[in-house]
mmCIF file of C-alpha atoms in Angstrom:
data_model
loop_
_atom_site.group_PDB
_atom_site.id
_atom_site.type_symbol
_atom_site.label_atom_id
_atom_site.label_comp_id
_atom_site.label_asym_id
_atom_site.label_seq_id
_atom_site.Cartn_x
_atom_site.Cartn_y
_atom_site.Cartn_z
ATOM 1 C CA GLN A 1 29.246 5.270 17.790
ATOM 2 C CA SER A 2 27.771 4.064 14.492
ATOM 3 C CA TYR A 3 27.551 0.539 15.918
ATOM 4 C CA LEU A 4 25.565 1.822 18.886
ATOM 5 C CA ALA A 5 23.252 3.762 16.576
ATOM 6 C CA ALA A 6 22.571 0.656 14.477
ATOM 7 C CA ILE A 7 22.020 -1.479 17.589
ATOM 8 C CA ASN A 8 19.672 1.105 19.092
ATOM 9 C CA SER A 9 17.740 1.360 15.816
ATOM 10 C CA VAL A 10 17.281 -2.422 15.681
ATOM 11 C CA ASN A 11 16.332 -2.522 19.372
ATOM 12 C CA GLU A 12 13.711 0.185 18.780
ATOM 13 C CA THR A 13 12.286 -1.826 15.895
ATOM 14 C CA VAL A 14 12.245 -5.001 18.000
ATOM 15 C CA ASN A 15 10.633 -3.322 20.992
ATOM 16 C CA ALA A 16 8.065 -1.293 19.044
ATOM 17 C CA ASN A 17 4.541 -1.887 20.317
ATOM 18 C CA ALA A 18 2.922 -0.929 17.021
ATOM 19 C CA LYS A 19 1.631 -3.578 14.670
ATOM 20 C CA ARG A 20 4.668 -4.927 12.845
ATOM 21 C CA SER A 21 4.945 -6.318 9.369
ATOM 22 C CA THR A 22 6.066 -9.870 8.683
ATOM 23 C CA VAL A 23 9.451 -8.550 7.594
ATOM 24 C CA ASP A 24 9.896 -6.649 10.870
ATOM 25 C CA SER A 25 8.835 -9.682 12.883
ATOM 26 C CA THR A 26 11.219 -11.970 11.034
ATOM 27 C CA LEU A 27 14.144 -9.578 11.303
ATOM 28 C CA SER A 28 13.459 -8.914 14.980
ATOM 29 C CA GLY A 29 13.429 -12.684 15.555
ATOM 30 C CA LEU A 30 16.803 -12.979 13.822
ATOM 31 C CA TRP A 31 18.143 -10.108 15.899
ATOM 32 C CA LYS A 32 16.960 -11.628 19.169
ATOM 33 C CA VAL A 33 18.573 -14.987 18.379
ATOM 34 C CA PHE A 34 21.838 -13.416 17.236
ATOM 35 C CA ASP A 35 21.956 -10.967 20.137
ATOM 36 C CA ALA A 36 21.251 -13.674 22.731
ATOM 37 C CA ALA A 37 23.925 -15.945 21.191
ATOM 38 C CA VAL A 38 26.535 -13.174 21.093
ATOM 39 C CA LEU A 39 25.795 -12.079 24.660
ATOM 40 C CA GLU A 40 25.954 -15.674 25.921
ATOM 41 C CA LEU A 41 29.183 -16.267 24.018
ATOM 42 C CA GLY A 42 30.521 -13.000 25.408
ATOM 43 C CA SER A 43 29.703 -14.117 28.933
ATOM 44 C CA GLU A 44 31.447 -17.470 28.388
ATOM 45 C CA LEU A 45 34.468 -15.753 26.849
ATOM 46 C CA CYS A 46 34.581 -13.295 29.739
ATOM 47 C CA ASP A 47 34.754 -16.196 32.217
ATOM 48 C CA SER A 48 37.474 -17.865 30.132
ATOM 49 C CA LEU A 49 39.436 -14.629 29.871
ATOM 50 C CA SER A 50 39.138 -14.147 33.624
ATOM 51 C CA ASN A 51 40.609 -17.623 34.116
ATOM 52 C CA LYS A 52 43.301 -16.825 31.530
ATOM 53 C CA ALA A 53 44.212 -13.618 33.389
ATOM 54 C CA ILE A 54 44.512 -15.528 36.694
ATOM 55 C CA PHE A 55 46.588 -18.263 34.991
ATOM 56 C CA GLU A 56 48.920 -15.703 33.395
ATOM 57 C CA ALA A 57 49.340 -13.945 36.744
ATOM 58 C CA CYS A 58 50.274 -17.293 38.319
ATOM 59 C CA VAL A 59 52.742 -18.000 35.479
ATOM 60 C CA LYS A 60 54.258 -14.543 35.960
ATOM 61 C CA GLN A 61 54.560 -15.181 39.718
ATOM 62 C CA ASP A 62 56.299 -18.527 39.063
ATOM 63 C CA THR A 63 58.592 -16.952 36.451
ATOM 64 C CA LEU A 64 59.565 -14.188 38.866
ATOM 65 C CA LYS A 65 60.115 -16.770 41.604
ATOM 66 C CA MET A 66 62.576 -18.657 39.341
ATOM 67 C CA THR A 67 64.523 -15.475 38.671
ATOM 68 C CA GLY A 68 64.741 -14.784 42.357
ATOM 69 C CA ARG A 69 62.220 -12.014 42.524
ATOM 70 C CA ARG A 70 59.145 -12.339 44.612
ATOM 71 C CA MET A 71 55.512 -11.464 43.890
ATOM 72 C CA ASN A 72 53.027 -11.631 46.713
ATOM 73 C CA ASP A 73 49.383 -12.727 46.338
ATOM 74 C CA LEU A 74 48.119 -9.150 46.409
ATOM 75 C CA GLU A 75 50.384 -8.196 43.479
ATOM 76 C CA LYS A 76 49.369 -11.373 41.658
ATOM 77 C CA LYS A 77 45.692 -10.521 42.176
ATOM 78 C CA ALA A 78 46.219 -6.928 40.971
ATOM 79 C CA ASP A 79 48.083 -8.190 37.871
ATOM 80 C CA ALA A 80 45.244 -10.654 37.153
ATOM 81 C CA GLU A 81 42.644 -7.842 37.512
ATOM 82 C CA VAL A 82 44.572 -5.567 35.121
ATOM 83 C CA ARG A 83 44.852 -8.369 32.540
ATOM 84 C CA LYS A 84 41.160 -9.263 33.019
ATOM 85 C CA ALA A 85 40.138 -5.606 32.518
ATOM 86 C CA GLU A 86 42.214 -5.422 29.299
ATOM 87 C CA TYR A 87 40.709 -8.657 27.976
ATOM 88 C CA GLU A 88 37.174 -7.573 28.889
ATOM 89 C CA SER A 89 37.678 -4.210 27.187
ATOM 90 C CA VAL A 90 38.831 -5.877 23.951
ATOM 91 C CA LEU A 91 36.015 -8.434 24.202
ATOM 92 C CA LYS A 92 33.358 -5.733 24.766
ATOM 93 C CA SER A 93 34.681 -3.762 21.799
ATOM 94 C CA THR A 94 34.636 -6.890 19.609
ATOM 95 C CA ILE A 95 31.121 -7.834 20.705
ATOM 96 C CA LEU A 96 29.914 -4.286 20.112
ATOM 97 C CA ARG A 97 31.486 -4.351 16.634
ATOM 98 C CA LEU A 98 29.866 -7.737 15.867
ATOM 99 C CA ARG A 99 26.460 -6.633 17.129
ATOM 100 C CA GLY A 100 26.723 -3.338 15.264
ATOM 101 C CA SER A 101 27.759 -5.018 12.018
ATOM 102 C CA TYR A 102 24.895 -7.491 12.274
ATOM 103 C CA ALA A 103 22.461 -4.678 13.099
ATOM 104 C CA ASP A 104 23.671 -2.796 9.991
ATOM 105 C CA VAL A 105 23.123 -5.920 7.892
ATOM 106 C CA LEU A 106 19.602 -6.366 9.305
ATOM 107 C CA LEU A 107 18.694 -2.730 8.684
ATOM 108 C CA ALA A 108 20.053 -2.902 5.123
ATOM 109 C CA ALA A 109 18.147 -6.153 4.528
ATOM 110 C CA LYS A 110 14.984 -4.565 5.899
ATOM 111 C CA GLU A 111 15.320 -1.580 3.551
ATOM 112 C CA GLU A 112 16.094 -3.817 0.581
ATOM 113 C CA ILE A 113 13.122 -6.081 1.324
ATOM 114 C CA LYS A 114 10.885 -3.049 1.862
ATOM 115 C CA SER A 115 12.054 -1.546 -1.435
ATOM 116 C CA SER A 116 11.484 -4.849 -3.222
ATOM 117 C CA LEU A 117 7.989 -5.198 -1.743
ATOM 118 C CA GLU A 118 7.118 -1.620 -2.719
ATOM 119 C CA LYS A 119 8.357 -2.295 -6.276
ATOM 120 C CA GLN A 120 6.262 -5.472 -6.451
ATOM 121 C CA ALA A 121 3.237 -3.605 -5.083
ATOM 122 C CA LYS A 122 3.661 -0.906 -7.758
ATOM 123 C CA GLU A 123 3.933 -3.560 -10.467
ATOM 124 C CA ILE A 124 0.830 -5.322 -9.168
ATOM 125 C CA GLU A 125 -1.038 -2.015 -8.984
ATOM 126 C CA SER A 126 0.067 -1.148 -12.519
ATOM 127 C CA ASN A 127 -1.092 -4.554 -13.778
ATOM 128 C CA GLN A 128 -4.399 -4.163 -11.970
ATOM 129 C CA ASP A 129 -4.874 -0.672 -13.427
ATOM 130 C CA LYS A 130 -4.178 -2.077 -16.905
ATOM 131 C CA GLN A 131 -6.630 -4.941 -16.351
ATOM 132 C CA ILE A 132 -9.276 -2.547 -15.057
ATOM 133 C CA SER A 133 -8.684 -0.238 -18.029
ATOM 134 C CA ASP A 134 -9.005 -3.196 -20.420
ATOM 135 C CA LEU A 135 -12.231 -4.291 -18.706
ATOM 136 C CA VAL A 136 -13.657 -0.777 -18.858
ATOM 137 C CA ARG A 137 -12.864 -0.551 -22.585
ATOM 138 C CA SER A 138 -14.406 -3.997 -23.140
ATOM 139 C CA TYR A 139 -17.577 -3.016 -21.259
ATOM 140 C CA GLU A 140 -17.729 0.293 -23.109
ATOM 141 C CA ARG A 141 -17.501 -1.588 -26.449
ATOM 142 C CA ARG A 142 -20.202 -3.990 -25.309
ATOM 143 C CA ALA A 143 -22.395 -1.102 -24.189
ATOM 144 C CA ALA A 144 -21.873 0.658 -27.538
ATOM 145 C CA ASP A 145 -22.723 -2.581 -29.384
ATOM 146 C CA ALA A 146 -25.814 -3.069 -27.240
ATOM 147 C CA GLN A 147 -26.879 0.542 -27.856
ATOM 148 C CA ARG A 148 -26.351 0.140 -31.624
ATOM 149 C CA LYS A 149 -28.376 -3.069 -31.627
ATOM 150 C CA ALA A 150 -31.105 -1.365 -29.600
ATOM 151 C CA LEU A 151 -31.228 1.436 -32.170
ATOM 152 C CA GLU A 152 -31.400 -1.118 -34.988
ATOM 153 C CA VAL A 153 -34.241 -2.933 -33.221
ATOM 154 C CA GLU A 154 -36.023 0.391 -32.628
ATOM 155 C CA ARG A 155 -35.628 1.372 -36.307
ATOM 156 C CA SER A 156 -36.804 -2.060 -37.382
ATOM 157 C CA TYR A 157 -39.790 -1.734 -35.064
ATOM 158 C CA GLU A 158 -40.549 1.739 -36.408
ATOM 159 C CA LYS A 159 -40.381 0.408 -40.007
ATOM 160 C CA ARG A 160 -42.694 -2.450 -39.087
ATOM 161 C CA VAL A 161 -45.097 -0.026 -37.431
ATOM 162 C CA GLU A 162 -44.971 2.196 -40.537
ATOM 163 C CA ASN A 163 -45.547 -0.826 -42.788
ATOM 164 C CA ALA A 164 -48.404 -2.007 -40.574
ATOM 165 C CA GLU A 165 -49.933 1.487 -40.591
ATOM 166 C CA ARG A 166 -49.554 1.712 -44.396
ATOM 167 C CA LYS A 167 -51.119 -1.729 -44.827
ATOM 168 C CA ALA A 168 -53.899 -0.763 -42.440
ATOM 169 C CA ILE A 169 -54.528 2.388 -44.482
ATOM 170 C CA GLU A 170 -54.387 0.355 -47.717
ATOM 171 C CA LEU A 171 -56.777 -2.195 -46.210
ATOM 172 C CA GLU A 172 -59.088 0.586 -45.053
ATOM 173 C CA ILE A 173 -59.021 2.170 -48.515
ATOM 174 C CA SER A 174 -59.552 -1.207 -50.109
ATOM 175 C CA TYR A 175 -62.372 -1.915 -47.648
ATOM 176 C CA GLU A 176 -63.985 1.467 -48.350
ATOM 177 C CA GLU A 177 -63.635 0.851 -52.102
ATOM 178 C CA ALA A 178 -65.163 -2.606 -51.682
ATOM 179 C CA ILE A 179 -68.054 -1.162 -49.677
ATOM 180 C CA ALA A 180 -68.491 1.593 -52.246
ATOM 181 C CA GLU A 181 -68.519 -1.005 -55.037
ATOM 182 C CA LEU A 182 -70.937 -3.133 -53.111
ATOM 183 C CA GLN A 183 -73.203 -0.163 -52.491
ATOM 184 C CA THR A 184 -72.996 0.787 -56.128
ATOM 185 C CA SER A 185 -73.740 -2.733 -57.171
ATOM 186 C CA CYS A 186 -76.618 -2.950 -54.676
ATOM 187 C CA SER A 187 -78.090 0.335 -55.829
ATOM 188 C CA ILE A 188 -77.862 -0.744 -59.462
ATOM 189 C CA LYS A 189 -79.608 -4.012 -58.644
ATOM 190 C CA SER A 190 -82.249 -2.260 -56.618
ATOM 191 C CA ARG A 191 -83.045 0.066 -59.538
ATOM 192 C CA LYS A 192 -83.373 -2.866 -61.818
ATOM 193 C CA ILE A 193 -85.812 -4.528 -59.566
#
């Protein structure tokens, strides 16, 4: 029963119309080759066993003939059919066991490969998450550095503007003082004249 369940499970996987993974395709290819080889071998063995059953029936007929007992062709044919049926039954059971065992191996391999691929995918995803996290931290540091530099430039600009405004005021005061001096000097000269 368990052999039939494994065989049916593999056959369902092989005959599935849905898009299959590479693993499924490879395993279904292995199954098809193995199954075809076992069935062909089974057919050849069945023919050989049929010939063996006929040969043994003939040997039995000759042995009975030597002991003085007779076996007619109908009895010989019936004996050969019974032997053939026994051999075919054992052969079918053996082939079913072989196919079932191989199907179990394929299903176990599929699960192991699937588990391995899932583990690798998780590791890759974890590595990618770490790389992304590292990149985000790096960009955040760069952004913070750029913001700090922008603030420094802005402060420097503000200081320069303040200095320029102070110098402009000083120049204006100095200019006004110079004009006042000049006016004073001109008014003193004009009184003297």
